[in-house]
mmCIF file of C-alpha atoms and ligand atoms in Angstrom:
data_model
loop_
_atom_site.group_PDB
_atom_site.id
_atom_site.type_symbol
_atom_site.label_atom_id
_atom_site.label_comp_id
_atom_site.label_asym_id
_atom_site.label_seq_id
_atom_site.Cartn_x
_atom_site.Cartn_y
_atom_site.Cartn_z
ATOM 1 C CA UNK B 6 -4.133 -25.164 -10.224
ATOM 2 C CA UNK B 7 -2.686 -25.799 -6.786
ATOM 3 C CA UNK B 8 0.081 -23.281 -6.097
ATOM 4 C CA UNK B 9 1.716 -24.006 -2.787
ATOM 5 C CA UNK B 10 4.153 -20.863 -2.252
ATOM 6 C CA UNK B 11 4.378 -18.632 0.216
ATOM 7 C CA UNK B 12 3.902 -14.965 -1.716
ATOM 8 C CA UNK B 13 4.904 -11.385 -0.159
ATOM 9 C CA UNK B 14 2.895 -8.467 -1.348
ATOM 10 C CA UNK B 15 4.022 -5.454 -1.152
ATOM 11 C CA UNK B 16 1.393 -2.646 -0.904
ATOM 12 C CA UNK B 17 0.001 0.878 0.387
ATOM 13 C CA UNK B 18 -3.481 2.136 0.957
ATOM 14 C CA UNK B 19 -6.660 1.585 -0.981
ATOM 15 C CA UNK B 20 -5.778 0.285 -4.522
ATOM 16 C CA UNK B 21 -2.895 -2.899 -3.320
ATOM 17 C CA UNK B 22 -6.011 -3.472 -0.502
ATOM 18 C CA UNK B 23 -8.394 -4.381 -3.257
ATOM 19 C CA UNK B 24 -5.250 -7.185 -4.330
ATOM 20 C CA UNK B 25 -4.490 -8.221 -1.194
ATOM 21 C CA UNK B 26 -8.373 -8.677 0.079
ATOM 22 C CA UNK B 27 -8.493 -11.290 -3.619
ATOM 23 C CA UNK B 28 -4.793 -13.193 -2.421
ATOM 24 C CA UNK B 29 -6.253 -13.611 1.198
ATOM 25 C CA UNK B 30 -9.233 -15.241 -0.440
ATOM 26 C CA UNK B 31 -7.649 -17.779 -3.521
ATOM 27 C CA UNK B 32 -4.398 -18.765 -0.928
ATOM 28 C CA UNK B 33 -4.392 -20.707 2.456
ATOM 29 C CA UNK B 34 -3.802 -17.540 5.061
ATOM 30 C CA UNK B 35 -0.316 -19.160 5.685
ATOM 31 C CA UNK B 36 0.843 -18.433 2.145
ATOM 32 C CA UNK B 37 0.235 -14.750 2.376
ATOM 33 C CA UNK B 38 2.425 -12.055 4.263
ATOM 34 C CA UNK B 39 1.881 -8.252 3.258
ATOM 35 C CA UNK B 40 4.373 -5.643 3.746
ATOM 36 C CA UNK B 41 2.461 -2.585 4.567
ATOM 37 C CA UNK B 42 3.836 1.124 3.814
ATOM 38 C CA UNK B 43 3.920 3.480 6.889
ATOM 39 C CA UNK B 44 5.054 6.559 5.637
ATOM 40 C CA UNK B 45 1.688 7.902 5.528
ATOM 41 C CA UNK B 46 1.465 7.239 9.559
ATOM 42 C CA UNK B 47 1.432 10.209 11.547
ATOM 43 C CA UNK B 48 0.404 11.904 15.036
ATOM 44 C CA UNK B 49 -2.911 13.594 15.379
ATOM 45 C CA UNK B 50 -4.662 14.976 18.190
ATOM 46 C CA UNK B 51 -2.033 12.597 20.386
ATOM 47 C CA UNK B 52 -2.820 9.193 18.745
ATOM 48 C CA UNK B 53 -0.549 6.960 16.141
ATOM 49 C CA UNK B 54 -2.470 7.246 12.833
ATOM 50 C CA UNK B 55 -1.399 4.205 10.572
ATOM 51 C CA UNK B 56 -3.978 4.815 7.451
ATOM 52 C CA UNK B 57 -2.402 2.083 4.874
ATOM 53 C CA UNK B 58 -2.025 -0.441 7.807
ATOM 54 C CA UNK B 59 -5.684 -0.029 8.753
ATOM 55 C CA UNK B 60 -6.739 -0.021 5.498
ATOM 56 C CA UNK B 61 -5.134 -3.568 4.903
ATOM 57 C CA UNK B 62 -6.435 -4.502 7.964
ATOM 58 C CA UNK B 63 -10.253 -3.289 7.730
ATOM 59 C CA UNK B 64 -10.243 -4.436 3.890
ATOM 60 C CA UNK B 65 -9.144 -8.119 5.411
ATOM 61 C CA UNK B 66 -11.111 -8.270 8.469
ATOM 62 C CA UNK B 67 -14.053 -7.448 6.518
ATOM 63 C CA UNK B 68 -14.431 -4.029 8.037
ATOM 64 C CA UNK B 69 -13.974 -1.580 5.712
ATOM 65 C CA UNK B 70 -15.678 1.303 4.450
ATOM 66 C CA UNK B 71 -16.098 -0.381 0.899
ATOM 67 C CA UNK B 72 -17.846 3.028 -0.329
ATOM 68 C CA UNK B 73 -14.563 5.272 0.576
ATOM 69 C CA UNK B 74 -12.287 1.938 0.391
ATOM 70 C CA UNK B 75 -10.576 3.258 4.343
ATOM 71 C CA UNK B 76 -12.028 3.769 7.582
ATOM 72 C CA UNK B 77 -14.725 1.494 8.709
ATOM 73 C CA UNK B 78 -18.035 0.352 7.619
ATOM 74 C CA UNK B 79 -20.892 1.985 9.269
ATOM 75 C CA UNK B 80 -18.791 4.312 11.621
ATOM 76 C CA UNK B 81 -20.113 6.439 13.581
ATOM 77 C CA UNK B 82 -18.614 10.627 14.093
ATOM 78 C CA UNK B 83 -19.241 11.237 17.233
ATOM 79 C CA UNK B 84 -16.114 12.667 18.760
ATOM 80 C CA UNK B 85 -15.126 13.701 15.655
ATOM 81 C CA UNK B 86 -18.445 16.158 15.542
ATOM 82 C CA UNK B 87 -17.485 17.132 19.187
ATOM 83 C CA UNK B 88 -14.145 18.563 18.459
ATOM 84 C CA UNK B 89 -16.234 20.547 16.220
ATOM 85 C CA UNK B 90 -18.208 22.214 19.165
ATOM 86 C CA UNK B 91 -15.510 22.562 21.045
ATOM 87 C CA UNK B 92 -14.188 24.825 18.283
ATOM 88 C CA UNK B 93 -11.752 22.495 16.636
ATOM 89 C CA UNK B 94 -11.472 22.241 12.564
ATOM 90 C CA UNK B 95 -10.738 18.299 11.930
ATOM 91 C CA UNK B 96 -9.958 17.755 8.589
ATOM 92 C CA UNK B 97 -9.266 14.015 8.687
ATOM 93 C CA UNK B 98 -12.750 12.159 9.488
ATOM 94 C CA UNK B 99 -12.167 9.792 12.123
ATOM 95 C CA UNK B 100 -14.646 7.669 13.200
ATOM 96 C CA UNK B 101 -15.371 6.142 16.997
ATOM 97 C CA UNK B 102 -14.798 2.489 15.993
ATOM 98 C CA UNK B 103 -11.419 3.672 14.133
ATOM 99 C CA UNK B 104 -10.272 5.983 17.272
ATOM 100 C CA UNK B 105 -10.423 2.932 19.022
ATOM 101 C CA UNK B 106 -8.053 1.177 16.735
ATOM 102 C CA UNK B 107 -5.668 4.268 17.607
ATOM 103 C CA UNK B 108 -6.255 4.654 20.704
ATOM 104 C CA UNK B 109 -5.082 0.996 21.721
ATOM 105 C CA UNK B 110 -2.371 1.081 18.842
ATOM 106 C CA UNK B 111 -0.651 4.332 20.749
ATOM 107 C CA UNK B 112 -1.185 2.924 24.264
ATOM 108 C CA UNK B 113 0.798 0.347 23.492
ATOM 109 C CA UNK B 114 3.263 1.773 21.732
ATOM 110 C CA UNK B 115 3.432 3.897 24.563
ATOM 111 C CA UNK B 116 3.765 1.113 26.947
ATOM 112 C CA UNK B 117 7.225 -0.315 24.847
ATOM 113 C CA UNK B 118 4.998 -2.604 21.996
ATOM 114 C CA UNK B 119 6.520 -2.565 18.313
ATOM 115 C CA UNK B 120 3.912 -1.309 15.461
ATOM 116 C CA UNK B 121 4.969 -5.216 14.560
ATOM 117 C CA UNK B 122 3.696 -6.643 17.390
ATOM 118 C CA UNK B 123 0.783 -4.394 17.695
ATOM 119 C CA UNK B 124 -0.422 -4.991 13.996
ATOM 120 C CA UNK B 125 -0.414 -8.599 14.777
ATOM 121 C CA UNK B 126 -2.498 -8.550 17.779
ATOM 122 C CA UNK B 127 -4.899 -6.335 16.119
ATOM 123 C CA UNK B 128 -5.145 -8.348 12.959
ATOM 124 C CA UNK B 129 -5.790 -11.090 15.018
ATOM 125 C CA UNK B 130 -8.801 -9.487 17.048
ATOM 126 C CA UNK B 131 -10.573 -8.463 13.675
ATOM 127 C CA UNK B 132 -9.812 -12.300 12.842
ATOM 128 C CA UNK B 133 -7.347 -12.279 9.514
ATOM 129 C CA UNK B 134 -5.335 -15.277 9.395
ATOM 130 C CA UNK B 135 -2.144 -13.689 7.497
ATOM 131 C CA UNK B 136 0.509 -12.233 8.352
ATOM 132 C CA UNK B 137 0.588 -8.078 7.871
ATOM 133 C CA UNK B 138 3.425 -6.347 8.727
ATOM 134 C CA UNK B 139 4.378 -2.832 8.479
ATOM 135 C CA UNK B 140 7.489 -2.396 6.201
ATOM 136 C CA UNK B 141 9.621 -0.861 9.568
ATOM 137 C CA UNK B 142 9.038 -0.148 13.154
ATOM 138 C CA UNK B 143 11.167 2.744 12.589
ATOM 139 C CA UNK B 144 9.217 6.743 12.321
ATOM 140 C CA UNK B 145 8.986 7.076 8.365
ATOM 141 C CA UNK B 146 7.348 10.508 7.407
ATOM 142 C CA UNK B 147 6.355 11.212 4.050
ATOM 143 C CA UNK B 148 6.896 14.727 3.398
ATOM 144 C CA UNK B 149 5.284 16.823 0.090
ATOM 145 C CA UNK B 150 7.288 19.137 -1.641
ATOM 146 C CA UNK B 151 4.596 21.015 -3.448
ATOM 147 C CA UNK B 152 5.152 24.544 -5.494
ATOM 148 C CA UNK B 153 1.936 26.297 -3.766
ATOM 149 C CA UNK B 154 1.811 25.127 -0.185
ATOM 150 C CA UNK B 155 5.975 24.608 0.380
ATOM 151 C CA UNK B 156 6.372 21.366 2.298
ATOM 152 C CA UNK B 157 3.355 19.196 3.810
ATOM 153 C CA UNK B 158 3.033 16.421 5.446
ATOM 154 C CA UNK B 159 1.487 13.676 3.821
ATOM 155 C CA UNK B 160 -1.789 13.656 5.015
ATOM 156 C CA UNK B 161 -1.850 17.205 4.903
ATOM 157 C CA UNK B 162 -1.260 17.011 1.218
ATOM 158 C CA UNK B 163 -3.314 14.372 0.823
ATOM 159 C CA UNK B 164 -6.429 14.902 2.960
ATOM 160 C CA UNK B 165 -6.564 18.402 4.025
ATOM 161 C CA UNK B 166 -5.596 19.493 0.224
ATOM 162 C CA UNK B 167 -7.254 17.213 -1.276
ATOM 163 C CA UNK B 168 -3.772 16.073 -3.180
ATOM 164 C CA UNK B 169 -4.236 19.140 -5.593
ATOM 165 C CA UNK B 170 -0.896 21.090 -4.978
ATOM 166 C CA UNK B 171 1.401 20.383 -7.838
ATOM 167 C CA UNK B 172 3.989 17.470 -6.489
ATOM 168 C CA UNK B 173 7.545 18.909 -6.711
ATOM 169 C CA UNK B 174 9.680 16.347 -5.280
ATOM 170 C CA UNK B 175 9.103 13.975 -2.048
ATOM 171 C CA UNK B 176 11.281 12.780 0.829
ATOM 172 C CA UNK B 177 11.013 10.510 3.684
ATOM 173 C CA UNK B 178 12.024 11.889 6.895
ATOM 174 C CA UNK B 179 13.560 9.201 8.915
ATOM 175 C CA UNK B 180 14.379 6.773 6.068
ATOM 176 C CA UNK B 181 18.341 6.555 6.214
ATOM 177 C CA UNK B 182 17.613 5.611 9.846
ATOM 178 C CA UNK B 183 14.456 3.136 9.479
ATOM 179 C CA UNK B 184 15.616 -0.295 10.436
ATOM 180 C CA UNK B 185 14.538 -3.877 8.163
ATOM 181 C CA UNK B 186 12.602 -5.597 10.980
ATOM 182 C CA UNK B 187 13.239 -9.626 11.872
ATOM 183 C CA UNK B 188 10.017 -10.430 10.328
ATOM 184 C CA UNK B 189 9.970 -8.222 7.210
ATOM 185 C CA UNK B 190 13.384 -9.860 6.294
ATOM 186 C CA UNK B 191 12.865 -13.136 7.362
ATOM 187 C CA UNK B 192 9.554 -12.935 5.156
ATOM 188 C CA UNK B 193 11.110 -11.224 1.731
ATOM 189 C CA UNK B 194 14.386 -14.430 2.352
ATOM 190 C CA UNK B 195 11.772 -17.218 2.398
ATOM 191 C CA UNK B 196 8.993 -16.059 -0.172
ATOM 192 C CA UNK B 197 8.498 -18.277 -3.221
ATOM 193 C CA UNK B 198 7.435 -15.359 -4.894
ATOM 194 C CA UNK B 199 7.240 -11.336 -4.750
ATOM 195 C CA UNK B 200 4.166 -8.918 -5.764
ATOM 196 C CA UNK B 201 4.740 -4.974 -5.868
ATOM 197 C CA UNK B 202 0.476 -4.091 -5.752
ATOM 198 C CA UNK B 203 -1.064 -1.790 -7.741
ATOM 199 C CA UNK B 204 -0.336 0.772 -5.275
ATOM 200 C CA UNK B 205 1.186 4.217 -6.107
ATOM 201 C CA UNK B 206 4.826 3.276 -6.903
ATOM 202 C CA UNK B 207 5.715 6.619 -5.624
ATOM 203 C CA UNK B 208 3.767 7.930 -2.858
ATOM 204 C CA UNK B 209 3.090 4.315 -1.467
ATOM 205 C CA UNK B 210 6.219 1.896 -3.212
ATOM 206 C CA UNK B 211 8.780 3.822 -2.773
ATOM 207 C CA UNK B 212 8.790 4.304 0.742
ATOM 208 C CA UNK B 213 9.034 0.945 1.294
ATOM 209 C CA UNK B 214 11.831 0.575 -0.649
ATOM 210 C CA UNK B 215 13.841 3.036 0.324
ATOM 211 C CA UNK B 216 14.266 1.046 3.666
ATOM 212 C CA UNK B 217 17.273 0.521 3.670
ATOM 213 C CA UNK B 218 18.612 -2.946 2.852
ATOM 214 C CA UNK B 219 15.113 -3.689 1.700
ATOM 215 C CA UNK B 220 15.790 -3.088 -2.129
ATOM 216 C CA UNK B 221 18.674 -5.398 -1.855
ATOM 217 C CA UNK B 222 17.183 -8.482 -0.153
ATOM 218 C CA UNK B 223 14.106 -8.221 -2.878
ATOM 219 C CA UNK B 224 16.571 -7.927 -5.763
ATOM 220 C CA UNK B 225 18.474 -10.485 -4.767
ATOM 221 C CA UNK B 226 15.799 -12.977 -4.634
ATOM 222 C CA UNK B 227 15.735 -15.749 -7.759
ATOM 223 C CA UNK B 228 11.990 -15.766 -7.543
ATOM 224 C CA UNK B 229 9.075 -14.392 -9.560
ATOM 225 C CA UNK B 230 9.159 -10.544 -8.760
ATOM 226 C CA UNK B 231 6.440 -8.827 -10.437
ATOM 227 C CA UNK B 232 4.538 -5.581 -10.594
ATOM 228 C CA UNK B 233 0.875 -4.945 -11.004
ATOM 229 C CA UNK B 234 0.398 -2.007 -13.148
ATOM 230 C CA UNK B 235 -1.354 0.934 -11.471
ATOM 231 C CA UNK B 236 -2.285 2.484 -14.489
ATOM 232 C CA UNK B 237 -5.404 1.845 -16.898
ATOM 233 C CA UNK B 238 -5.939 3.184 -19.855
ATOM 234 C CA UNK B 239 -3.054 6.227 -18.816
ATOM 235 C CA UNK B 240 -5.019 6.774 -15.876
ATOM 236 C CA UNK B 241 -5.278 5.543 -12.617
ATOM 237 C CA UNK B 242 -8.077 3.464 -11.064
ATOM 238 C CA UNK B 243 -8.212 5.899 -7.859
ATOM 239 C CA UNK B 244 -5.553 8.430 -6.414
ATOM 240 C CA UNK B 245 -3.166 10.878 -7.754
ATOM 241 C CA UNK B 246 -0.806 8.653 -9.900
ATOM 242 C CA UNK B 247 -1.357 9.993 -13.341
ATOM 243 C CA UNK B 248 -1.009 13.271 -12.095
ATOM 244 C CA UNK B 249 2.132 13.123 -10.235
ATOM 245 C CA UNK B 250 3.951 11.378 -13.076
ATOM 246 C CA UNK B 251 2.833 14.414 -15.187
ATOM 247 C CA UNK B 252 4.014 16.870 -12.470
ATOM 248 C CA UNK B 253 7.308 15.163 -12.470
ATOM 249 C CA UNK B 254 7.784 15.537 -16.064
ATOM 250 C CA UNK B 255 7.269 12.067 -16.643
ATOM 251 C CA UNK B 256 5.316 10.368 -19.602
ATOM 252 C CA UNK B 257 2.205 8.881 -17.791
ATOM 253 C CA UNK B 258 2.014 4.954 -19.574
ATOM 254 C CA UNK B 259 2.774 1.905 -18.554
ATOM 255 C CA UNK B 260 6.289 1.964 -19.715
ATOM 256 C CA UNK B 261 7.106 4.521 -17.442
ATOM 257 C CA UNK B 262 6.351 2.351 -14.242
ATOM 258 C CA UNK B 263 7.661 -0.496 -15.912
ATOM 259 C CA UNK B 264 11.108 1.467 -16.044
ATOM 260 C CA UNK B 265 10.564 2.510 -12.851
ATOM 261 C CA UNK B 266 10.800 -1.020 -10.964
ATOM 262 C CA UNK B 267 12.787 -2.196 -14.084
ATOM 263 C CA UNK B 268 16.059 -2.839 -11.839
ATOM 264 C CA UNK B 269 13.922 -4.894 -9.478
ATOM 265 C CA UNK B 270 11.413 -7.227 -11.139
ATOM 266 C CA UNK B 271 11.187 -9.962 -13.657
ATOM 267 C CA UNK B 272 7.764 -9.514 -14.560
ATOM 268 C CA UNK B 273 4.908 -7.430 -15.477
ATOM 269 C CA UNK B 274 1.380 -7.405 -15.355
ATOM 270 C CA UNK B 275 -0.103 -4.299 -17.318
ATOM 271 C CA UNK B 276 -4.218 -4.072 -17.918
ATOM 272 C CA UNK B 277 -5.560 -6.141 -20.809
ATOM 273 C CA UNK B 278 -6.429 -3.238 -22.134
ATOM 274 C CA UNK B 279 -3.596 -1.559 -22.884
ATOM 275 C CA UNK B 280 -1.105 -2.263 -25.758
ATOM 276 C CA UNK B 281 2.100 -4.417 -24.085
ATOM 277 C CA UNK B 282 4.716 -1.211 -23.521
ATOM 278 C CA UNK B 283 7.861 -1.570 -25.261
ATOM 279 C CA UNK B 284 10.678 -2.574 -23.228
ATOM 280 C CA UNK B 285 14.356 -0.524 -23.756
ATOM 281 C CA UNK B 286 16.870 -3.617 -23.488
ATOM 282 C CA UNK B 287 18.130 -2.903 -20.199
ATOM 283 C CA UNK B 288 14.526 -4.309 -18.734
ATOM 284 C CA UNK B 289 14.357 -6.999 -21.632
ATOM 285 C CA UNK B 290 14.246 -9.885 -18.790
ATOM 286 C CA UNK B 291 11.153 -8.685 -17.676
ATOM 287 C CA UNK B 292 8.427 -11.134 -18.255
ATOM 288 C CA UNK B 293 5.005 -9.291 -19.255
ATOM 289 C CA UNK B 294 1.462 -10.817 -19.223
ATOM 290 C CA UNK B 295 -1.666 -8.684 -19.962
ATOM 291 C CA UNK B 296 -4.577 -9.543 -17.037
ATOM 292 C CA UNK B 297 -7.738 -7.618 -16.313
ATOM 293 C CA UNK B 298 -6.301 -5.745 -13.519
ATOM 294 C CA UNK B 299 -9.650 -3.463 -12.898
ATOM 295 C CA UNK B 300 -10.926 -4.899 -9.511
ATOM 296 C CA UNK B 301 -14.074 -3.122 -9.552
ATOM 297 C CA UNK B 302 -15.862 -5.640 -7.349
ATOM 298 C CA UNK B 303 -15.450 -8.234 -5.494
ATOM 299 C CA UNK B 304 -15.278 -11.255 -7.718
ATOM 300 C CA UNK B 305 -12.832 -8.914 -9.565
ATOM 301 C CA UNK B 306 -10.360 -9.037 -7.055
ATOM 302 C CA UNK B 307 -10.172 -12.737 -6.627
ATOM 303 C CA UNK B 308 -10.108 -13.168 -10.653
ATOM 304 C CA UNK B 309 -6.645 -11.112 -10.825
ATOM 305 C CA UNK B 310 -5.304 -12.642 -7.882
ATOM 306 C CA UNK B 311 -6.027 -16.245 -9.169
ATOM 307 C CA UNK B 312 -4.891 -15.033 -12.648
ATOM 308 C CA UNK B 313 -1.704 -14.018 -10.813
ATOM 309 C CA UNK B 314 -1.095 -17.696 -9.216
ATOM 310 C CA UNK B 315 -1.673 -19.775 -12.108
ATOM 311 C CA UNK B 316 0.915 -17.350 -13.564
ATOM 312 C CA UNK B 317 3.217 -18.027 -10.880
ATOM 313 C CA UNK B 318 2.664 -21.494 -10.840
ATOM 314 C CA UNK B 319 3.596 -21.842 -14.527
ATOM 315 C CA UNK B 320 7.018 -19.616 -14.041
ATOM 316 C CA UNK B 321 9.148 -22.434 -13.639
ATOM 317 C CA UNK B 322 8.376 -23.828 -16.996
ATOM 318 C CA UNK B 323 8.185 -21.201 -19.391
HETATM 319 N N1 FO1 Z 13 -8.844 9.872 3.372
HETATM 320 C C1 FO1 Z 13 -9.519 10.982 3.028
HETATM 321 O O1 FO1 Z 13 -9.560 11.317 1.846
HETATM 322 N N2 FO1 Z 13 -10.137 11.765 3.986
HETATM 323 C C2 FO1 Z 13 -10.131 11.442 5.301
HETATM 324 O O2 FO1 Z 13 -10.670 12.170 6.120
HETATM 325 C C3 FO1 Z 13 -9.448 10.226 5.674
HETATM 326 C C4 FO1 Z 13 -9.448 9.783 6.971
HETATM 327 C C5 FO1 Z 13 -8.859 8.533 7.275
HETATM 328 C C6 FO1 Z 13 -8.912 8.029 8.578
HETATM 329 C C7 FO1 Z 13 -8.343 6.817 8.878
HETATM 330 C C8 FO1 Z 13 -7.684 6.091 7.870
HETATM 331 O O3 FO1 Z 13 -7.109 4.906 8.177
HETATM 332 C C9 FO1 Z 13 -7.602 6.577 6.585
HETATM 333 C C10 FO1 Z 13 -8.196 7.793 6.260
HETATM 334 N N3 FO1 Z 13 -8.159 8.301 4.976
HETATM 335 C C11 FO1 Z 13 -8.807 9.465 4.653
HETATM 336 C C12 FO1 Z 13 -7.426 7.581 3.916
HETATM 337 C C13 FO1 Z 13 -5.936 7.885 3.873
HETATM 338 O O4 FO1 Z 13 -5.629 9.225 4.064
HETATM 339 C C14 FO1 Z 13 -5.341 7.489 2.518
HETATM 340 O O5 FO1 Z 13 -6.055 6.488 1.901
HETATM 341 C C15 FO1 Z 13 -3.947 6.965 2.581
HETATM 342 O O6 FO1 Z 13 -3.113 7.568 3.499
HETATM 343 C C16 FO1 Z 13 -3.284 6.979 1.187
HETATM 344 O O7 FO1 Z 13 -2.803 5.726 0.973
#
């Protein structure tokens, strides 16, 4: 199987990482972009936090924490100890290598750089060969409307509670104003084909998509568009997924997310394991294939994304 498109993932933190870490290994580096979510970014103790960029990034570059699947390998705590003495109570660990990563990101975004530009230059430093961009330049905040703690922001939900408040609702502060960049637009108009990750369609997706203009330009694209389930066996691999579909009164299978992207994508992939959901008729277009989406290693990862191109490369003549 040679497959010779170019193929934009879409993805957030840990889980699409584990996909895009397989793609960047089975294609040629110039085949790949990833569109990053950076609703999760925020400001803390002065610096530009970008977690699902850096976790792209470190997971690429070889980096990462593979334990904790962020953050990087080895990492020292050193300042993050001494805001402890100095009477501080940090609840997101950052380490000294990673501060660095933030450190430079905010100086130059300080100094007039795009998050764009400055995810490119950094990608390049940690030598990865595709292209990663973050899905706007724009300020995106996930916010967390939770019953118990009112409204936090994400990381706050996420890190500091552990992602244990009940999930009432979401919203992304800055959204209506986030702008499509050159290169997210120019990537989504020439890809031969489009993957939504395994990533949590509604923490991590659905930022992304509510860019505007974004939801459009994929939809309009006559190309494979397909989803990777995030679900297994009614649960998910890692993360809070199962459980916010429950807290929004959703039915947590496969059919749910399905229905979920239905208005976007032409196809499918849920876990082998799993019976094929049912589609209602109104998603009866969708192609589905059943792949062994648990990347639980390394050779895992590659084995779904190859799995994924040869299905790609046979779309055309089914
Ligand atoms: N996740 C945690 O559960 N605890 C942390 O202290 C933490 C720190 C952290 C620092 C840098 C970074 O890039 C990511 C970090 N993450 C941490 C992961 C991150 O909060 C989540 O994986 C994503 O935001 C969800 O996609």
């Amino acid at each position: 199987m040679t497959y010779q498109g170019h193929i934009v993932l879409f993805v957030g933190g840990v889980g699409g990482a584990k996909l895009a870490h397989g793609l960047y290994h089975t294609l040629k580096p110039q085949q790949l972009t990833i569109i990053v979510n950076t609703g999760d970014d925020f400001w803390h103790y002065g610096l530009r936090i970008c977690p699902d960029v850096d976790t792209i990034m470190y997971t690429l570059g070889g980096l990462v924490n593979r334990a904790q699947g962020w953050g990087v390998a080895d990492d020292t705590f050193t300042a993050f100890e001494t805001l402890r003495r100095y009477g501080e109570s940090p609840w997101f660990r950052l380490g000294d290598q990673d501060l660095a990563t933030h450190m430079t990101r905010t100086a130059r975004l300080r100094e007039g750089a795009t998050l764009t530009q400055i995810t490119r230059d950094l990608s390049a430093s940690v030598g990865i060969k595709c292209v990663i961009l973050p899905m706007t330049d724009s300020p995106v905040s996930t916010i967390a409307h939770t019953q118990a703690h009112g409204d936090l922001a994400f990381q706050e939900y996420f890190v500091k509670h552990r992602w244990q408040p009940a999930l009432r609702s979401l919203s992304f502060v800055g959204i209506e104003d986030a702008r499509i960049t050159p290169e997210v637009s120019e990537a989504i108009s020439r890809a031969d084909a489009i993957i939504i990750g395994p990533s949590n369609p509604w923490l991590s997706i659905q930022p992304i998509l509510q860019v505007p203009g974004l939801r459009d330009l994929i939809g309009g694209r006559d190309v494979p568009r397909i989803a990777v389930t995030p679900l297994i066996g009614g649960r998910a691999v890692k993360g809070p997924t199962a459980k916010i579909m429950a807290e929004f009164g959703l039915d947590v299978s496969v059919k749910t997310v399905v229905e979920y992207y239905s208005d976007l994508i032409n196809g499918f992939a849920y876990d082998e394991r799993d019976a094929a959901p049912e589609l209602p008729t109104d998603a009866a277009h969708i192609r589905l294939n059943a792949l062994n989406t648990l990347m639980d290693d390394e050779h895992a990862r590659q084995r779904l994304a190859h799995d994924i191109i040869a299905w790609l490369a046979d779309w055309s003549m089914k």
